[in-house]
XYZ file of C-alpha atoms in Angstrom:
661
model
C 0.000 0.000 0.000
C 2.841 2.387 0.814
C 4.454 1.572 -2.539
C 1.185 2.371 -4.319
C 0.966 5.734 -2.528
C 4.531 6.559 -3.485
C 3.832 5.652 -7.083
C 0.652 7.744 -6.998
C 2.547 10.766 -5.670
C 5.221 10.320 -8.311
C 2.582 9.988 -11.012
C 0.949 13.198 -9.907
C 4.245 15.044 -9.829
C 5.190 13.571 -13.180
C 1.843 14.603 -14.657
C 2.445 18.195 -13.638
C 5.988 18.207 -14.976
C 5.247 16.245 -18.152
C 8.554 14.569 -17.630
C 7.677 12.239 -14.760
C 10.641 11.180 -12.662
C 13.783 13.180 -13.283
C 15.287 10.289 -15.224
C 12.481 10.640 -17.799
C 12.636 14.390 -18.195
C 16.161 14.781 -19.557
C 15.765 11.984 -22.086
C 12.389 13.208 -23.324
C 13.515 16.809 -23.724
C 16.633 15.614 -25.523
C 14.503 13.697 -28.027
C 12.357 16.776 -28.632
C 15.490 18.798 -29.375
C 16.815 16.043 -31.647
C 13.561 16.115 -33.598
C 14.083 19.769 -34.484
C 17.732 19.181 -35.298
C 16.521 16.600 -37.835
C 13.958 19.050 -39.255
C 16.671 21.724 -39.572
C 19.021 19.257 -41.272
C 16.342 18.220 -43.780
C 15.524 21.846 -44.590
C 19.225 22.595 -45.012
C 19.633 19.652 -47.378
C 16.606 20.727 -49.460
C 17.922 24.292 -49.581
C 21.253 22.925 -50.850
C 19.427 20.950 -53.540
C 17.652 24.130 -54.528
C 20.992 25.928 -54.923
C 22.317 23.118 -57.131
C 19.221 23.359 -59.313
C 19.712 27.123 -59.583
C 23.282 26.492 -60.735
C 21.986 23.987 -63.290
C 19.411 26.495 -64.549
C 21.978 29.253 -64.873
C 24.321 26.949 -66.811
C 21.586 26.029 -69.275
C 20.576 29.628 -69.928
C 24.198 30.654 -70.422
C 24.637 27.957 -73.067
C 21.347 29.009 -74.655
C 22.414 32.632 -75.020
C 25.910 31.691 -76.199
C 24.467 29.320 -78.831
C 27.440 27.092 -78.072
C 25.589 23.759 -78.201
C 22.572 22.336 -79.988
C 20.916 21.051 -76.840
C 21.611 23.410 -73.907
C 19.437 21.373 -71.529
C 21.820 18.405 -71.599
C 24.259 18.086 -68.649
C 27.477 19.904 -69.524
C 29.909 18.447 -66.980
C 30.457 15.375 -64.825
C 28.857 16.891 -61.740
C 25.665 17.766 -63.599
C 25.605 14.284 -65.168
C 25.691 12.700 -61.708
C 23.084 15.158 -60.483
C 20.838 14.341 -63.460
C 21.111 10.611 -62.747
C 20.230 11.084 -59.070
C 17.332 13.331 -60.061
C 16.042 10.723 -62.518
C 16.165 7.990 -59.851
C 14.239 10.147 -57.390
C 11.666 11.077 -60.025
C 11.023 7.495 -61.082
C 10.587 6.373 -57.487
C 8.363 9.275 -56.435
C 5.926 9.791 -59.344
C 3.844 6.541 -59.425
C 0.439 6.645 -57.765
C -2.345 4.135 -57.195
C -5.754 5.554 -58.068
C -9.046 4.251 -56.635
C -11.493 4.576 -59.564
C -14.675 4.152 -57.512
C -16.918 7.231 -57.497
C -17.667 6.708 -53.797
C -14.160 5.883 -52.627
C -11.871 7.885 -54.918
C -11.122 10.159 -51.955
C -9.270 7.189 -50.427
C -6.675 7.290 -53.219
C -3.289 7.058 -51.475
C -0.600 9.709 -51.993
C 1.984 9.189 -54.754
C 4.903 6.909 -53.962
C 7.277 9.780 -53.157
C 4.973 11.084 -50.454
C 4.412 7.583 -49.122
C 8.172 7.137 -48.767
C 8.410 10.508 -47.017
C 5.689 9.486 -44.581
C 7.334 6.135 -43.883
C 10.624 7.855 -43.074
C 8.820 10.370 -40.846
C 6.931 7.618 -39.041
C 10.134 5.612 -38.601
C 11.695 8.599 -36.820
C 8.606 9.126 -34.665
C 8.279 5.427 -33.742
C 11.954 5.154 -32.864
C 11.610 8.159 -30.559
C 8.416 6.760 -29.034
C 10.104 3.501 -28.064
C 13.846 4.209 -27.665
C 14.895 2.902 -24.205
C 11.278 3.198 -23.079
C 10.054 -0.401 -23.190
C 11.330 -1.813 -19.915
C 9.277 -4.164 -17.788
C 9.665 -2.355 -14.488
C 7.573 -0.295 -12.087
C 7.596 2.734 -14.381
C 6.674 0.918 -17.602
C 3.317 2.658 -18.166
C 4.471 6.059 -16.978
C 7.657 6.013 -19.032
C 5.833 5.381 -22.299
C 3.035 7.781 -21.353
C 5.418 10.661 -20.643
C 7.535 9.854 -23.672
C 4.579 10.095 -26.030
C 3.431 13.316 -24.390
C 6.714 14.876 -25.504
C 6.563 13.184 -28.913
C 3.109 14.693 -29.459
C 3.823 18.231 -28.318
C 7.184 18.487 -30.112
C 5.373 18.072 -33.465
C 2.975 20.915 -32.723
C 5.116 23.769 -34.145
C 5.689 21.765 -37.340
C 1.922 21.369 -37.694
C 1.406 25.140 -37.670
C 4.435 25.939 -39.811
C 3.144 23.613 -42.534
C -0.290 25.280 -42.391
C 1.068 28.798 -42.993
C 0.278 30.479 -46.295
C 3.260 32.796 -45.830
C 5.333 29.686 -45.308
C 8.860 29.917 -43.953
C 9.436 26.276 -44.883
C 8.173 26.911 -48.411
C 10.486 29.911 -48.746
C 13.498 27.802 -47.770
C 12.802 24.816 -50.012
C 11.221 26.796 -52.863
C 7.637 25.573 -52.881
C 4.174 26.984 -52.255
C 2.133 26.453 -49.110
C -0.478 24.451 -51.022
C 2.157 21.832 -51.850
C 2.973 21.405 -48.144
C -0.601 21.064 -46.976
C -0.662 17.298 -47.465
C 2.171 16.946 -44.940
C 0.330 19.265 -42.539
C -2.618 16.855 -42.563
C -0.463 13.793 -42.012
C 1.502 15.397 -39.174
C -1.835 16.136 -37.495
C -2.911 12.516 -37.928
C 0.393 11.321 -36.508
C -0.075 13.592 -33.475
C -3.532 12.108 -32.976
C -1.992 8.615 -32.746
C 0.894 9.582 -30.447
C -1.535 11.538 -28.266
C -3.741 8.449 -28.030
C -0.734 6.332 -26.945
C 0.141 8.973 -24.323
C -3.354 9.013 -22.815
C -3.996 5.279 -23.063
C -0.901 4.343 -21.054
C -1.821 6.670 -18.191
C -5.433 5.533 -18.171
C -4.331 1.895 -18.175
C -1.977 2.451 -15.230
C -4.604 4.303 -13.230
C -7.201 1.644 -14.016
C -4.853 -1.144 -12.931
C -4.094 0.737 -9.722
C -7.765 1.463 -9.055
C -7.255 5.239 -8.891
C -8.734 6.305 -12.229
C -11.709 8.166 -10.728
C -9.532 9.848 -8.122
C -7.010 11.025 -10.731
C -9.753 12.435 -12.925
C -11.139 14.435 -10.018
C -7.829 15.656 -8.654
C -5.920 16.468 -11.873
C -7.865 19.017 -13.878
C -5.098 19.114 -16.466
C -6.176 15.652 -17.612
C -9.518 16.996 -18.807
C -7.798 19.684 -20.858
C -5.605 17.023 -22.413
C -8.618 14.922 -23.330
C -10.306 17.970 -24.847
C -7.183 18.787 -26.910
C -7.074 15.226 -28.220
C -10.799 15.419 -29.083
C -10.252 18.669 -31.026
C -7.396 17.002 -32.899
C -9.648 14.054 -33.692
C -12.439 16.317 -34.891
C -10.033 18.169 -37.193
C -8.885 14.817 -38.575
C -12.417 13.557 -39.252
C -13.797 16.814 -40.638
C -10.809 17.073 -42.975
C -11.762 13.960 -44.930
C -12.909 14.919 -48.413
C -16.556 13.697 -48.265
C -17.271 15.705 -45.105
C -15.230 18.685 -46.243
C -17.232 18.919 -49.471
C -20.567 18.986 -47.647
C -19.875 22.566 -46.599
C -16.455 23.887 -47.463
C -17.092 27.362 -46.025
C -18.146 25.845 -42.692
C -15.108 23.577 -42.746
C -12.726 26.532 -43.105
C -14.330 28.506 -40.272
C -14.461 25.605 -37.821
C -10.919 24.561 -38.746
C -9.579 28.006 -37.842
C -11.507 27.947 -34.572
C -10.214 24.453 -33.807
C -6.614 25.548 -34.436
C -6.868 28.369 -31.890
C -8.749 26.230 -29.352
C -6.189 23.440 -29.654
C -3.337 25.816 -28.805
C -5.112 27.016 -25.658
C -6.015 23.508 -24.487
C -2.452 22.266 -24.896
C -1.131 25.384 -23.144
C -3.166 24.712 -19.989
C -2.499 20.972 -20.184
C 1.306 20.943 -20.146
C 3.786 22.382 -17.586
C 5.500 25.731 -18.032
C 8.915 24.422 -19.094
C 7.365 22.454 -21.977
C 5.369 25.408 -23.268
C 8.128 26.540 -25.622
C 6.490 24.224 -28.137
C 3.208 26.113 -27.712
C 4.897 29.515 -27.972
C 6.689 28.313 -31.097
C 3.307 27.394 -32.568
C 1.787 30.724 -31.551
C 4.723 32.514 -33.164
C 4.227 30.603 -36.439
C 0.495 31.378 -36.431
C 0.962 35.070 -35.617
C 3.739 35.500 -38.185
C 1.545 34.015 -40.887
C -1.447 36.157 -39.962
C 0.660 39.313 -39.718
C 2.191 38.753 -43.171
C -1.185 38.034 -44.707
C -2.696 41.134 -43.111
C 0.103 43.316 -44.471
C -0.385 41.793 -47.934
C -4.146 42.317 -47.723
C -3.793 46.010 -46.827
C -1.033 46.693 -49.356
C -2.901 45.037 -52.211
C -6.327 46.510 -51.518
C -5.705 50.029 -50.205
C -4.470 52.760 -52.561
C -3.272 55.775 -50.626
C -2.925 57.763 -53.860
C -5.353 56.260 -56.380
C -4.869 57.258 -60.005
C -8.261 58.615 -61.033
C -7.168 58.871 -64.667
C -7.073 55.102 -65.144
C -10.198 53.352 -66.342
C -12.014 51.959 -63.300
C -8.808 52.428 -61.289
C -9.853 55.199 -58.923
C -11.021 53.107 -55.973
C -9.154 53.823 -52.781
C -10.270 50.610 -51.040
C -10.700 47.317 -52.858
C -10.791 46.657 -56.591
C -13.389 47.182 -59.268
C -14.442 43.812 -60.731
C -16.729 42.696 -63.533
C -18.331 39.250 -63.608
C -19.980 37.479 -66.498
C -21.373 34.000 -66.986
C -19.959 31.797 -69.734
C -22.335 28.927 -70.387
C -24.067 27.027 -67.620
C -21.112 26.457 -65.314
C -18.334 29.025 -65.848
C -17.984 32.505 -64.396
C -15.268 34.889 -65.573
C -14.100 37.654 -63.225
C -12.030 40.602 -64.464
C -10.418 42.499 -61.588
C -9.253 45.977 -62.598
C -6.221 48.020 -61.581
C -4.219 45.649 -59.391
C -0.878 47.162 -58.410
C 1.117 44.001 -57.816
C 2.921 41.537 -60.059
C 2.360 37.813 -60.343
C 3.829 34.782 -62.042
C 1.997 32.499 -64.424
C 0.439 29.685 -62.403
C 0.055 31.579 -59.136
C -3.257 31.932 -57.325
C -4.924 34.450 -55.057
C -7.757 34.543 -52.542
C -10.876 36.416 -53.620
C -13.272 38.102 -51.205
C -16.457 39.542 -52.697
C -18.480 40.983 -49.780
C -21.613 41.477 -51.893
C -21.726 37.759 -52.734
C -19.914 36.043 -49.833
C -19.590 38.419 -46.850
C -17.472 36.051 -44.763
C -15.758 33.963 -47.442
C -12.408 34.130 -49.243
C -11.713 31.473 -51.873
C -8.536 30.605 -53.810
C -8.537 30.844 -57.606
C -5.774 30.533 -60.170
C -4.936 33.735 -62.021
C -5.973 32.882 -65.570
C -3.729 35.358 -67.382
C 0.002 35.893 -67.335
C 0.050 39.501 -68.500
C -2.222 42.492 -68.941
C -5.432 41.615 -70.738
C -5.700 43.240 -74.205
C -9.297 44.396 -73.707
C -8.628 46.135 -70.390
C -7.124 49.312 -71.851
C -4.357 50.682 -69.637
C -5.392 49.025 -66.385
C -3.260 46.250 -64.964
C -6.050 43.685 -64.690
C -6.249 40.030 -63.856
C -8.758 37.392 -64.842
C -10.202 34.498 -62.845
C -12.177 31.576 -64.277
C -14.499 29.928 -61.747
C -16.413 26.686 -62.244
C -19.783 26.457 -60.517
C -19.959 23.847 -57.752
C -21.872 24.862 -54.654
C -21.787 27.632 -52.095
C -19.866 30.726 -53.181
C -19.137 29.634 -56.771
C -22.812 28.795 -57.297
C -23.969 32.148 -55.915
C -21.356 33.910 -58.044
C -22.604 32.289 -61.251
C -26.243 32.923 -60.364
C -25.464 36.583 -59.723
C -23.703 36.872 -63.094
C -26.670 35.263 -64.889
C -29.111 37.537 -63.057
C -27.134 40.659 -63.916
C -27.073 39.673 -67.566
C -30.808 38.997 -67.607
C -31.504 42.377 -65.977
C -29.009 44.050 -68.329
C -26.809 45.144 -65.465
C -23.072 45.591 -65.919
C -22.099 43.155 -63.156
C -19.732 45.570 -61.394
C -18.613 44.799 -57.836
C -15.987 45.762 -55.303
C -13.746 42.848 -54.377
C -10.659 42.297 -52.245
C -7.751 40.021 -53.071
C -4.959 38.408 -51.079
C -1.881 36.961 -52.723
C -0.461 35.978 -55.054
C 0.541 32.661 -53.537
C 2.311 29.623 -54.908
C 5.617 28.946 -56.610
C 4.840 27.675 -60.124
C 7.330 25.513 -62.021
C 10.281 27.049 -63.804
C 9.904 25.972 -67.412
C 12.356 28.240 -69.226
C 15.177 25.708 -68.749
C 13.524 22.819 -70.625
C 13.635 22.134 -74.335
C 10.183 20.585 -74.560
C 7.158 21.410 -72.403
C 4.002 19.283 -72.278
C 0.948 21.025 -70.791
C -2.040 18.850 -69.875
C -5.224 20.181 -68.298
C -8.820 19.219 -67.735
C -11.637 21.741 -67.984
C -10.877 24.785 -65.794
C -7.401 23.393 -65.224
C -6.654 25.340 -68.397
C -6.722 28.489 -66.264
C -3.424 27.173 -64.855
C -1.773 25.930 -68.060
C -2.866 28.733 -70.414
C -1.050 31.495 -68.477
C 2.056 29.300 -68.443
C 1.791 28.876 -72.211
C 1.287 32.614 -72.639
C 4.305 33.401 -70.466
C 6.581 30.971 -72.334
C 5.673 32.545 -75.658
C 6.103 36.076 -74.333
C 9.605 35.258 -73.063
C 10.673 32.989 -75.918
C 13.881 34.912 -76.528
C 15.024 34.302 -72.939
C 14.333 30.568 -72.537
C 15.417 27.183 -73.888
C 11.966 26.053 -75.031
C 11.694 24.852 -78.639
C 8.465 22.850 -78.566
C 5.222 22.959 -76.550
C 2.477 20.331 -76.669
C -0.838 21.443 -75.181
C -3.715 19.089 -74.339
C -7.101 20.210 -73.030
C -9.736 17.656 -72.087
C -13.138 19.203 -71.576
C -16.847 18.763 -72.075
C -18.663 20.216 -75.052
C -19.924 23.688 -74.208
C -19.223 27.353 -73.816
C -16.188 26.747 -71.623
C -14.453 25.153 -74.637
C -15.140 28.205 -76.771
C -13.719 30.439 -74.072
C -10.374 28.619 -74.018
C -10.030 27.796 -77.716
C -10.211 31.397 -78.885
C -7.160 32.145 -76.732
C -5.355 29.058 -78.018
C -5.662 30.282 -81.605
C -3.995 33.547 -80.639
C -1.170 31.626 -78.987
C -0.708 29.545 -82.128
C -0.157 32.741 -84.089
C 2.248 34.000 -81.444
C 4.222 30.759 -81.442
C 4.857 31.032 -85.185
C 6.167 34.553 -84.723
C 8.689 33.598 -82.018
C 9.768 30.303 -83.623
C 8.367 27.841 -81.084
C 6.614 24.710 -82.319
C 3.200 24.642 -80.651
C 0.838 21.673 -81.030
C -2.640 22.036 -79.531
C -4.995 19.123 -78.954
C -8.541 19.382 -77.595
C -10.349 16.229 -76.460
C -14.105 16.610 -76.019
C -15.143 13.945 -73.517
C -18.858 14.726 -73.102
C -20.927 11.680 -74.021
C -23.314 12.211 -76.860
C -21.404 15.125 -78.364
C -23.211 15.813 -81.669
C -20.435 17.707 -83.437
C -17.385 19.872 -83.052
C -17.720 23.270 -81.355
C -19.055 26.160 -83.401
C -15.715 27.905 -83.695
C -16.928 30.228 -86.420
C -18.596 32.353 -83.757
C -15.534 32.676 -81.569
C -14.046 36.182 -81.322
C -10.489 36.785 -80.218
C -9.651 38.682 -77.075
C -8.731 41.601 -79.295
C -12.369 42.705 -79.207
C -11.345 46.293 -78.441
C -9.767 46.356 -81.930
C -12.917 45.015 -83.560
C -11.164 41.926 -84.870
C -13.432 38.930 -85.364
C -12.690 35.745 -87.215
C -15.109 35.579 -90.092
C -13.697 33.017 -92.440
C -12.291 29.590 -91.889
C -10.586 27.022 -93.995
C -10.803 23.472 -92.903
C -8.339 20.706 -93.428
C -7.891 17.425 -91.686
C -5.105 14.945 -92.042
C -4.736 11.631 -90.318
C -1.462 9.968 -89.523
C -0.816 7.659 -92.447
C 1.221 5.371 -90.220
C -1.912 4.737 -88.180
C -3.907 3.824 -91.260
C -6.449 6.616 -90.890
C -8.548 8.313 -93.564
C -8.772 11.941 -94.620
C -11.770 14.155 -94.006
C -12.403 17.557 -95.535
C -14.916 20.312 -96.121
C -17.952 19.369 -94.048
C -17.401 19.334 -90.273
C -21.100 18.861 -89.614
C -20.850 15.352 -91.016
C -18.511 14.318 -88.248
C -20.321 12.197 -85.696
C -19.078 10.763 -82.426
C -17.725 7.247 -82.489
C -19.214 4.378 -80.590
C -16.510 4.685 -77.971
C -17.793 8.146 -77.167
C -21.163 6.850 -76.088
C -19.460 5.416 -73.058
C -19.511 7.605 -69.959
C -16.342 9.712 -69.944
C -14.710 10.381 -66.624
C -14.026 13.960 -65.607
C -10.387 14.016 -66.678
C -9.917 11.346 -69.295
C -7.617 8.409 -69.119
C -7.279 5.446 -71.401
C -8.849 5.263 -74.802
C -7.813 5.991 -78.346
C -4.643 7.831 -79.267
C -4.994 11.600 -79.210
C -3.351 11.522 -82.640
C -6.585 9.977 -83.942
C -7.554 13.449 -85.082
C -11.176 13.915 -85.972
C -10.719 17.307 -87.521
C -8.095 19.982 -87.957
C -9.448 23.508 -88.207
C -7.290 26.291 -89.601
C -8.506 29.804 -88.753
C -7.669 32.599 -91.141
C -7.991 36.247 -90.426
C -7.646 38.514 -93.433
C -5.944 41.081 -91.220
C -3.012 38.786 -90.405
C -0.921 36.313 -92.329
C 0.580 34.870 -89.150
C -2.439 32.651 -88.590
C -2.025 30.769 -91.838
C -1.186 27.210 -90.888
C -2.286 27.607 -87.264
C -4.526 24.767 -86.189
C -6.117 22.988 -83.268
C -6.483 19.214 -83.341
C -9.839 17.936 -82.080
C -10.854 14.518 -80.855
C -14.230 13.361 -79.593
C -12.772 10.473 -77.614
C -10.761 10.349 -74.448
C -7.088 10.825 -75.278
C -4.333 8.297 -74.783
C -2.249 10.203 -72.253
C 0.743 7.883 -72.554
C 0.939 8.321 -76.333
C 0.497 12.064 -76.065
C 3.463 12.351 -73.680
C 5.634 9.851 -75.539
C 5.550 11.694 -78.882
C 7.308 14.921 -77.788
C 9.648 13.078 -75.410
C 10.972 10.835 -78.174
C 11.259 13.745 -80.601
C 13.312 16.025 -78.377
C 17.051 15.999 -77.871
C 16.938 17.742 -74.493
C 15.018 17.550 -71.241
C 11.212 17.547 -71.100
C 8.891 18.977 -68.474
C 5.317 17.718 -68.127
C 2.810 19.965 -66.347
C -0.645 18.670 -65.474
C -3.595 20.371 -63.827
C -6.752 18.398 -63.207
C -8.572 16.032 -60.916
C -7.217 12.924 -59.188
C -7.839 10.519 -62.082
C -5.977 12.610 -64.664
C -3.153 13.403 -62.252
C -2.616 9.741 -61.336
C -2.672 8.748 -65.016
C -0.031 11.328 -65.925
C 2.136 10.409 -62.934
C 2.198 6.752 -63.891
C 2.776 7.469 -67.582
C 5.756 9.735 -66.893
C 7.308 7.278 -64.430
C 6.821 4.353 -66.803
C 8.236 6.219 -69.797
C 11.284 7.427 -67.839
C 11.981 3.904 -66.642
C 11.484 2.441 -70.131
C 13.897 4.928 -71.702
C 16.387 4.624 -68.809
C 16.908 8.380 -68.782
C 20.352 9.589 -67.683
C 21.564 6.020 -67.260
C 23.911 5.770 -70.207
C 21.296 5.444 -72.964
C 21.477 9.075 -74.036
C 17.812 9.632 -73.186
C 17.257 12.930 -71.379
C 15.220 13.548 -68.260
C 11.452 13.874 -67.912
C 10.267 16.146 -65.110
C 6.732 16.446 -63.792
C 4.816 19.224 -62.030
C 1.346 18.472 -60.680
C -1.379 20.947 -59.794
C -4.349 18.955 -58.548
C -7.640 20.700 -57.917
C -9.989 19.440 -55.266
C -12.047 20.919 -52.450
C-alpha cells in the first residue's frame, strides 16, 4: 500500500511536470530537441538541392544565349551528369500513384509513392523516438511510455502550424508553395492524434490497474484539458476527410480556424511551463503568418494615392471587378487596376463581400500579362467553375445581372499571389495537360513561355485540353488560336490538342462564332478554312470540307470520366481547323487538333519526349484521375527509356497541380 501511494505521488508530480521522474525528463527533452535538429538538417539539405538546381538552370541559360551547343538542356559536366542521374532515380521512385477509380471511394486514393516514402521515413523517426529505451518491464513501464509520447506529441505541434502557414517559412526555404505542403500538414496532425492516443492510453491503463482512475480524474484538472485537446485534434482529422469537407467547405474553413486556436489554448493549460516553448513556437508561427497576410491584404487593396485617370482604377479601397457568366457552369471575373505583379500559375484569394460576406476562396490567375481588352489598367482574370456555395452564388449573380441588363460591377478584395509555379524556361520541350478549368493554370504558363521565348530554352510545346462540349471550350479555344499565331512569330513549335469527352457530343464546337480577345480592336474571325489529315502510319482516312458530317464514335457513347484516361490515341484526329484572319498572315497554318474520344495520355506524352534531344517537363492540372494517369505514364516512360543512365535519353520532369475541395 505504501508503494502504491509513493507511485501515486510520483505519477501526480510527473503529470504536472510532463517529464515524470527526473530520469524521464532529460531523455524526453533531448529527443524533442533532436527532432528539431533533424527538421533543420532536412531543410538545409533541401535548400542545398535548390541551390544546385539554380546552378543547373543558370548553366543552361548561359549555353542558350551563347548558342554554343545544340541542346543546352543536356548536362554539360560530370557533376551535372551525376546530379541528373540522381534526379532521374528520385523522379522514377516518387511519381507513381495508385488511383481508386470508384466514385464513392476515390477520396481514399493514397498519396503518390514519393509522399508515401516521405511518410514512412517520418513515421520511422517518430516510432523510434516513441520507443527508444522506453520499453522496460519495471515499475515505471506505463508512466515512461506515457510521458515519452506526451513529448513526442507536443514536439510536433510547431511543425503542424508551420506547414499550415500560407506565408510559409518552410516553403520559402525549399522553394515551394504552401499548397504543396498542406498534405504533410494533414499527415503530421494525424500522426499527433496517434501519439496523443498512446500517451493518454498508457496513463489511463496504469490508473485503471491501480484502481485510482476516478480519483485522478477528479484531482488532476489538467487531464480533462488534455482529453479535450485530443478530441479537437480528432475532430479536425475527421472533418478534414474529403466527403465531409465537401458537404460545406465554407463551414469547414471557419471551424478549422476555430479548432486551431482552441487546440493551442487547451495544450497550453495541459502541459507544464517548461514544456510550453512548443506552444509559444506554434503561436509565433500562427501570428507570423497572420501578420504577413494582413500586411499583404492592406497593401494590395488600399491605394493611398489612387490614379483617377485610369479606367475603373480610382477606388481607394478594394478593386473594381466585372463578372460574367460563360455557359451554364463558368464565371469569368475581371479584376481591374491591381498594383502588384504575379507569375503564371500563381493563385490568389478572392473576397467579394456582396456575394460572400465572410468567405475568401482561392482561384488561379488565368492570365500571365495584362489583358488586351482592359485598356491601360493592370487587370487580372479568374475563371471559376460552378460547384456549390460561393461559386454557385457567383454564377447565379452573373446570370441575373445579364438577364436584368446590369453591368455586373462589384468591389472585391484580393490576397496573394501565392504559390511557386514551375520554372519551365530551362527545358527544351514542355508538355501542358489540363482538364476543364485546369486550363486556367496551363494557359497562363503557355502565354508566359511565348512572351519570353527569346530568354528561354523552349523549342516545342504540346498542349492538351480535355473538356466537355460547351461554352467553356469556346472560351479557351479562342485564346489558343492567338497563342498559335504567337508561337509562329517567335519560332516555337506549338501543337494544340482538344479532347471533347462529353458523351453524346453531336459535333465539333461552333468555332466560327468565336471572337479573339482583341475585341477592343474590332477583330473577329469571319472566315475559316478546314483541313484534316490523319497519320498515315496509323492507317487513318482523310476528311475535308464538311465538319457537320462528323459524328461521335461508338466509344464516345461510353460515360467519360471527368479528366480522361485510357482510350484511343490523341493523334486519332477527328478534324483539324485552320482559322484565317484577313488582317493577319501569321495565322495561316495555325490549327487545333480535335478529338471526340478520351485521349491516350501515354501516347500524347511519348511523342514529344521521343522527338526532343533535351530535357522535357510535363505539367498537369486536373482532378485525381488525370493526375494519377499522368504520374504513372511519366514514371513508366522514364523507366522504359532509362533516362540519364547511359542510354542518351534525357530527363522527364513532372509538375502536378491537382484541384480538389
